[in-house]
Coordinates of C-alpha atoms in Angstrom, one line a residue:
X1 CA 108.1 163.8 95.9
X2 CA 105.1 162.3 94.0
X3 CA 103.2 159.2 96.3
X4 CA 101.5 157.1 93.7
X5 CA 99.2 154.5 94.8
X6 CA 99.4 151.9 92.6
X7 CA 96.8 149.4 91.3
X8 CA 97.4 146.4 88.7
X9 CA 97.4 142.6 88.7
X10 CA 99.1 140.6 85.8
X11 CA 102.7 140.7 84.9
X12 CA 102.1 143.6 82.0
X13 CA 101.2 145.6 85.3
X14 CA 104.1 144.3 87.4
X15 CA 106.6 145.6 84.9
X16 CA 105.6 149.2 85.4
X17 CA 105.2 149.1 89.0
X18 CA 109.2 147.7 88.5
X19 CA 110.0 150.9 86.5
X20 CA 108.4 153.0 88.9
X21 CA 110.1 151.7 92.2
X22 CA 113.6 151.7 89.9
X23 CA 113.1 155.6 89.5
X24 CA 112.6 156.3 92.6
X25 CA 109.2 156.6 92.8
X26 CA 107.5 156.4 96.2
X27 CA 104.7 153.8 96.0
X28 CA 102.8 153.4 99.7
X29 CA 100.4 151.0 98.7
X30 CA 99.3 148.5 95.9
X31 CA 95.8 147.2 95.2
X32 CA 96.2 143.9 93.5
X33 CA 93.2 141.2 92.9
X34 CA 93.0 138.7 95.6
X35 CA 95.1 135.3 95.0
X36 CA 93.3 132.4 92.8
X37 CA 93.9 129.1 92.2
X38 CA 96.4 128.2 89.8
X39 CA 97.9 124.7 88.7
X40 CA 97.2 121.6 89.0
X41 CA 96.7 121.2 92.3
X42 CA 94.9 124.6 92.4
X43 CA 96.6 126.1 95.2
X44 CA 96.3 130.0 95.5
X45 CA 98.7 132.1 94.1
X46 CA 99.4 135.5 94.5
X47 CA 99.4 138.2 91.3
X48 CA 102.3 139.1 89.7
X49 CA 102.4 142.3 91.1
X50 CA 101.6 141.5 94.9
X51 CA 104.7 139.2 94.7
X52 CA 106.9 142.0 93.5
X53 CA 105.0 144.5 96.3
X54 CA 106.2 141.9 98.8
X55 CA 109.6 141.3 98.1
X56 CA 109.7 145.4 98.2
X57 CA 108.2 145.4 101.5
X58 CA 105.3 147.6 100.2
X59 CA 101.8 146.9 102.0
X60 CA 99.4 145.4 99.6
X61 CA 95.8 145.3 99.6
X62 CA 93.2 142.9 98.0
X63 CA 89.7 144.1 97.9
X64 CA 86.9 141.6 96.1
X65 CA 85.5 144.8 95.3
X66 CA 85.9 148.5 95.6
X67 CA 82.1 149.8 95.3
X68 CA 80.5 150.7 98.4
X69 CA 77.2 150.0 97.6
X70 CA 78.0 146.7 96.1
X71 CA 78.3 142.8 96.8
X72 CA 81.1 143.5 99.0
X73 CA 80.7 146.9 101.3
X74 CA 82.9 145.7 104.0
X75 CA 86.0 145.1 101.4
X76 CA 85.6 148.4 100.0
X77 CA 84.7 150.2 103.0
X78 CA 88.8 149.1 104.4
X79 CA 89.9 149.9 101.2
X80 CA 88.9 153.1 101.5
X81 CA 90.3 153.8 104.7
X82 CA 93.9 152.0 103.4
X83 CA 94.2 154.6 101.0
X84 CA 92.8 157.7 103.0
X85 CA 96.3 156.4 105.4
X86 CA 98.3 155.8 102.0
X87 CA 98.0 160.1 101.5
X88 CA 99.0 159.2 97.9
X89 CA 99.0 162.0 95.5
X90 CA 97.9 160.2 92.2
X91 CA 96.6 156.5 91.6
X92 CA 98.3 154.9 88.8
X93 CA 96.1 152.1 87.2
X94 CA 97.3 149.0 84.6
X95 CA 94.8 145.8 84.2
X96 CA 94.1 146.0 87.5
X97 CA 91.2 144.0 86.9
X98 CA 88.2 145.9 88.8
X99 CA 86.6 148.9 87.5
X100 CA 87.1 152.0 89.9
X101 CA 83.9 154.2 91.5
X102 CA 83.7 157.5 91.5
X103 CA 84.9 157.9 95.5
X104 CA 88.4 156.6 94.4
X105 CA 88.9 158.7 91.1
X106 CA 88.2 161.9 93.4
X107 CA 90.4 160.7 96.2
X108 CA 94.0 161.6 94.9
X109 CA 94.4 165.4 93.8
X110 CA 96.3 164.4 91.0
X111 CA 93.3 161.8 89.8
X112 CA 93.8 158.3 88.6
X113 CA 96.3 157.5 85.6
X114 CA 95.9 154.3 83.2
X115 CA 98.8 152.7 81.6
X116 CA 96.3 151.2 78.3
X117 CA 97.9 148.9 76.1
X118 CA 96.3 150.9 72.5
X119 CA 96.1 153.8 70.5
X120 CA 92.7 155.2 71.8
X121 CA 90.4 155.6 71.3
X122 CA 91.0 152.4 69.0
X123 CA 90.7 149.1 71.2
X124 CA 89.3 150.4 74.5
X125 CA 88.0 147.4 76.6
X126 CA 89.9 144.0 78.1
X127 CA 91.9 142.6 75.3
X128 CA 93.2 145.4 73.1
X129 CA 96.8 143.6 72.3
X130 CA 95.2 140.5 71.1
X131 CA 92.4 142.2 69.1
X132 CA 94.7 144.5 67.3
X133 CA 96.7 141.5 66.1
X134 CA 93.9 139.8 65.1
X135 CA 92.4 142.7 63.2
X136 CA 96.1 142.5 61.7
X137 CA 96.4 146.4 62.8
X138 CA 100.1 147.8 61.2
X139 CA 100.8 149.2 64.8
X140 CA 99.5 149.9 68.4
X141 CA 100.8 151.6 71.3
X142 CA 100.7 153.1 74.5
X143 CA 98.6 155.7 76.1
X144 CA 98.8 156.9 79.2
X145 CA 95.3 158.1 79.6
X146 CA 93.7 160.6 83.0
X147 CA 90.9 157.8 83.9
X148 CA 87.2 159.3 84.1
X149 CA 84.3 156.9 84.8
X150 CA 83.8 155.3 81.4
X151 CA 85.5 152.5 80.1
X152 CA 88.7 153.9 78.5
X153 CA 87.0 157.1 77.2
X154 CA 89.5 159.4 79.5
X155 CA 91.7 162.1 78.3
X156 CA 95.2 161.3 76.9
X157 CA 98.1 162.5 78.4
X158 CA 100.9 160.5 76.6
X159 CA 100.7 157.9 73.5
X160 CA 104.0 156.3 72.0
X161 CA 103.3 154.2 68.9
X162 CA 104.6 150.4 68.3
X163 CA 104.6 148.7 65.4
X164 CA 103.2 145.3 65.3
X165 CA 105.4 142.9 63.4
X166 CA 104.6 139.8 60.9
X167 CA 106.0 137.5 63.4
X168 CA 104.3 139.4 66.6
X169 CA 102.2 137.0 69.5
X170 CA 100.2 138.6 72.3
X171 CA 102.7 137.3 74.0
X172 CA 105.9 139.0 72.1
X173 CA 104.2 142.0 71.8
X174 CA 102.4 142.4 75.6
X175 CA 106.5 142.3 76.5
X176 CA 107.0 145.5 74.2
X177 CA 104.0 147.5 75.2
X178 CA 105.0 146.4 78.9
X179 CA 108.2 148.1 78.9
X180 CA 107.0 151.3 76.9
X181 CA 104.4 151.2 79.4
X182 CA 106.5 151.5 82.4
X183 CA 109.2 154.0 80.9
X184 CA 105.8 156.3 79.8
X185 CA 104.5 156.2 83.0
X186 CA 107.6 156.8 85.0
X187 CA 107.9 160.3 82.6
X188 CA 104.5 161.2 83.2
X189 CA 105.1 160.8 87.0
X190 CA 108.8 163.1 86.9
X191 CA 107.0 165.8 84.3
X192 CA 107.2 169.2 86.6
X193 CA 103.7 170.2 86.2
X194 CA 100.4 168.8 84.9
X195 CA 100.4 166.7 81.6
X196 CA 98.4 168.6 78.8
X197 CA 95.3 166.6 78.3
X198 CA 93.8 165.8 74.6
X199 CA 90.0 164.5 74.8
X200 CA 90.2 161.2 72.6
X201 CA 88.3 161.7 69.4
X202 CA 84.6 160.9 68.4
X203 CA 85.8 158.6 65.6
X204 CA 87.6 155.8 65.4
X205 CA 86.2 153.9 68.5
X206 CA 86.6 150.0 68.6
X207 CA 86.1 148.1 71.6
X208 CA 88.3 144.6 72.5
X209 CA 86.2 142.4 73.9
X210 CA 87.6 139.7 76.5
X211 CA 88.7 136.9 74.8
X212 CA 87.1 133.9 75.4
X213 CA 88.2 129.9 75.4
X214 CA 85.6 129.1 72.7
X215 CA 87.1 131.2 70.0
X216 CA 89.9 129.1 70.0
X217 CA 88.4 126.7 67.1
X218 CA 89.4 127.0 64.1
X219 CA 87.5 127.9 61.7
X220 CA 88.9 126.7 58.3
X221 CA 86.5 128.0 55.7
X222 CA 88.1 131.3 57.0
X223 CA 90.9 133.1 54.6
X224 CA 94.3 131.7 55.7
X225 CA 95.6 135.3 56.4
X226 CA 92.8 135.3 58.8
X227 CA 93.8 132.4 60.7
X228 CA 97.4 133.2 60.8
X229 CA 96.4 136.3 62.8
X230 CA 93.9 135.2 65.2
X231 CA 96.8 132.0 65.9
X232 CA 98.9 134.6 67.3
X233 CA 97.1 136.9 69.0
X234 CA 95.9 133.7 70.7
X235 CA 99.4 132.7 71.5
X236 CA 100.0 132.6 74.6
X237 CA 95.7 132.0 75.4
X238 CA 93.7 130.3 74.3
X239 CA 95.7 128.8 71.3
X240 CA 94.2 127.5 68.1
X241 CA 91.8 124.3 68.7
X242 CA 91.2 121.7 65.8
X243 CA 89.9 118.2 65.9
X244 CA 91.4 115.1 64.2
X245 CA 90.1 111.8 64.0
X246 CA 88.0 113.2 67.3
X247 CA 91.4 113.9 68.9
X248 CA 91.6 117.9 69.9
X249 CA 94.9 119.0 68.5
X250 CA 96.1 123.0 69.5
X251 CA 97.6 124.9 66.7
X252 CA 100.5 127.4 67.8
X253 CA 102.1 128.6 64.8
X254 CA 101.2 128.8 61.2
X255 CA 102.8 131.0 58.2
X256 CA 101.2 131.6 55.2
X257 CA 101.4 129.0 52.0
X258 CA 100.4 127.9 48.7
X259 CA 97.7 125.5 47.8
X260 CA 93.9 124.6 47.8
X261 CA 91.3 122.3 48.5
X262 CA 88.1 121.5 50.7
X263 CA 89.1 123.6 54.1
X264 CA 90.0 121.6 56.8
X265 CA 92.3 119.6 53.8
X266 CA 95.4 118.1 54.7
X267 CA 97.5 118.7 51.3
X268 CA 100.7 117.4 52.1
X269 CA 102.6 116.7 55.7
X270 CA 106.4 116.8 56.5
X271 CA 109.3 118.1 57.7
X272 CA 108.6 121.8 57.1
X273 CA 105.0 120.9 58.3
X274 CA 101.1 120.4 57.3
X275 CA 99.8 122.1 54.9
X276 CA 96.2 122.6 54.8
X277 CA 93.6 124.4 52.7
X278 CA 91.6 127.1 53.9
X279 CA 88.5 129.6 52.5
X280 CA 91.0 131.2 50.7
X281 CA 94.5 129.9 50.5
X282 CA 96.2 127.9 52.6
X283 CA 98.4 127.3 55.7
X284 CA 101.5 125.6 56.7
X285 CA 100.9 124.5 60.5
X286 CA 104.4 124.5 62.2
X287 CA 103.8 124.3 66.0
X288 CA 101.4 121.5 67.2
X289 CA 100.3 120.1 70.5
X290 CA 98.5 116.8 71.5
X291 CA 96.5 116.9 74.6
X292 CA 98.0 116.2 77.6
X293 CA 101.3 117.0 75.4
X294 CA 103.7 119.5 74.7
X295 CA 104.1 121.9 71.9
X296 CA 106.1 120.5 69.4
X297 CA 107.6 121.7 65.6
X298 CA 105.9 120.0 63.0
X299 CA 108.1 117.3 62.6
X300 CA 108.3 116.0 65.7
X301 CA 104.9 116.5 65.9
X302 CA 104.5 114.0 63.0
X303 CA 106.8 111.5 64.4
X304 CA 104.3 110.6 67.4
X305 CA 101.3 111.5 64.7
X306 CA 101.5 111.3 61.3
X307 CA 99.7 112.9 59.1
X308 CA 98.5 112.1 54.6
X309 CA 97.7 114.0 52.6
X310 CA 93.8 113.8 51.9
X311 CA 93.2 113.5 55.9
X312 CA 90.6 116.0 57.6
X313 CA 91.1 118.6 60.1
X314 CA 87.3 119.4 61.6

């Protein structure tokens, strides 16, 4: 029976370490970042998947880093020695977070497997589910990729496509791709015999950058359809940021609307929500949030704010 090492961190990586414990799938050991602050009183919390490890009972391990000639030798010097005991026969990788040497893709005679949330070699890199809705992409997937020592460029093993739908968040869609992602991998795991293996392509590379908090403004000269994307593949980080009256104000949700004027316009504000002009277009703003507050529909946004038309979102 197959012993899979496996390495992840956030919850898209805790679903398919779930799949692979529910069939049957031995798993000795899991690598996991170590536990950060979180909250408002900053007290350290412990990843996704090293809570589900622990409530399995399965040894977990939390190396700062894994390079043996790097910043911390000692961490990855016990690291190695924890999975030299673990006598896995494959690694299985999902945003685990730190990038693997060379030491641990030779360890396991099966290699190292990556559960990547795109169709590669399209969106290779940190963020691929929130820059293929931004890049308003039809569909994405899954592919279950035999990891080498670039950054995604390994050879494919498995892909499954999903389409991306008109309503889609990172958030709504990272739940898709999470379960795909644990059913591929499980099949990839119980396939009697090696995977074939594709080399990705030369074409068609795109790389998705991390996102960062400062793309959250808004940008309102942009065209409306453009906005409308990049608010939800910034749903649920970092949101949509605009100013009022010097007050920040997030933007959640937005559909697409009639109208025109100076961007940054409020055209009319009510019950269905505030419409503003854009580059091109404009926008109905549905979901809003104060600071400090919570996000609220439009109208009851309005209630504790109202808006006029004429007013100026910076």
């Amino acid at each position: 029976m197959t012993r899979a090492i496996f390495a992840g961190t956030p919850e898209f990586a805790a679903t398919a370490l779930a799949a692979m414990l529910n069939a049957g799938i031995t798993v000795p050991l899991v690598l996991t970042r170590p536990d950060r602050p979180a909250g408002r009183g900053m007290k350290l919390q412990a990843s996704p998947v090293k809570q589900l490890a622990q409530v399995q009972g399965i040894p977990v391990a939390q190396p700062r880093s894994l390079r043996l000639d790097g910043k911390f030798p000692e961490d990855a010097a016990a690291a190695r020695q924890t999975l030299l005991d673990a006598k896995a026969d494959v690694v299985v990788v999902a945003a685990y977070g730190l990038i693997l040497p060379q030491w641990v893709l030779d360890l396991p005679c099966q290699g190292c497997l990556n559960i990547h949330a795109s169709l590669l070699p399209r969106w290779r890199g940190a963020a691929p589910i929130h820059r293929a809705i931004e890049a308003g992409d039809a569909e994405t997937g899954i592919t279950i990729m035999q990891m080498d020592a670039g950054l995604d460029t390994g050879a494919m093993l498995l892909i499954e496509r999903q389409p991306i739908a008109a309503a889609d968040t990172t958030a709504t869609l990272h739940d898709k791709l999470a379960a795909l992602g644990g059913r591929m991998i499980v099949q990839a795991l119980q396939h009697a015999g090696p995977l074939p293996a594709t080399p990705q392509p030369g074409d068609g590379i795109t790389y998705a950058h991390k996102i960062e908090k400062a793309e959250a403004q808004i940008d309102w000269t942009q065209d409306a359809a453009q906005i409308e994307r990049r608010l939800r593949a910034f749903d649920p980080f970092p949101g949509g940021l605009t100013q009022l009256d010097g007050e920040p104000i997030k933007v959640w949700r937005a559909e697409l609307a009639e109208g025109s004027g100076a961007p940054g316009t409020v055209l009319a504000a009510g019950e269905t929500g505030v419409l503003v002009a854009c580059g091109q277009g404009a926008l109905r703003l549905t979901e809003l949030q104060r600071a400090g507050g919570k996000r609220l529909p439009a109208a009851a946004f309005l209630q504790a704010r109202p808006l006029a038309g004429g007013e100026r979102l910076a």
